[in-house]
Structures are given as C-alpha cells and as structure tokens.
C-alpha cells in the first residue's frame, strides 16, 4: 500500500536539501542564530529552542494565511528538532 502523502514528504526532503545548500549546515546555522540572540538580547537559548521558535513562527503565519511553505517548513523544522533530540551535535559541540 502506498502512503498517500509520501510525495509531500519527498517534496519536504527536496526543499530541505535546497535550503541546506542555501543556508549551510543546520547546526552551524542555528548556532549562529543562537549566538546572535545572545549578543542582541542576552538570551541563552539552545539550538532546540531556536528550532521550536521557528516552528511557532510558522504556525503563527499559518493561522493568518494558509501557505504550503508554512506547513513544509513546519515538517522540516520538526525533523531537525527530532534530529537534534536524537543526538545530533549538542550546542557546545556545534560551536
């Protein structure tokens, strides 16, 4: 039996790859965001917290207006978060 939404997951994977090429390696990108938040606001956030904020941002945008991009980004950010939670390089290892 074919999973009916598998093409959507493939699209998410393709977009994740494209964004990775555009923005660079995930842990470095989110470490940079974390470091900027600390410098600008004095906030100590984990990479996981940064990703959770990105998910919250996309949910907020989706509530205002549906765009496929919002939902695709939520899926990809959720995958990144799971990757971090499962043992990707920790915050201090990603510096």
Coordinates of N, CA and C in Angstrom, one line a residue, residues 23-35 47 94:
X23 N 21.5 27.9 3.0 CA 21.8 28.5 4.3 C 23.0 27.8 5.0
X24 N 23.4 26.7 4.5 CA 24.6 26.0 5.2 C 24.1 24.9 6.1
X25 N 25.1 24.3 6.8 CA 24.9 23.2 7.7 C 24.0 23.6 8.8
X26 N 23.0 22.7 9.2 CA 21.9 23.0 10.1 C 22.5 23.5 11.5
X27 N 23.4 22.7 12.0 CA 23.8 23.0 13.4 C 24.6 24.4 13.4
X28 N 25.4 24.6 12.4 CA 26.1 25.9 12.4 C 25.1 27.0 12.2
X29 N 24.1 26.9 11.3 CA 23.2 27.9 11.1 C 22.4 28.3 12.4
X30 N 21.9 27.3 13.1 CA 21.2 27.5 14.3 C 22.1 28.0 15.5
X31 N 23.4 27.5 15.5 CA 24.3 28.1 16.4 C 24.6 29.5 16.2
X32 N 24.7 30.0 15.0 CA 24.8 31.4 14.6 C 23.6 32.2 15.1
X33 N 22.4 31.6 14.9 CA 21.2 32.3 15.3 C 21.2 32.4 16.8
X34 N 21.5 31.3 17.5 CA 21.6 31.3 19.0 C 22.6 32.4 19.5
X35 N 23.8 32.4 18.9 CA 24.8 33.4 19.3 C 24.3 34.8 19.0
X47 N 19.9 25.2 20.7 CA 19.5 25.0 19.3 C 18.1 24.5 19.2
X94 N 28.6 22.1 18.7 CA 28.3 22.7 17.4 C 29.0 24.1 17.2

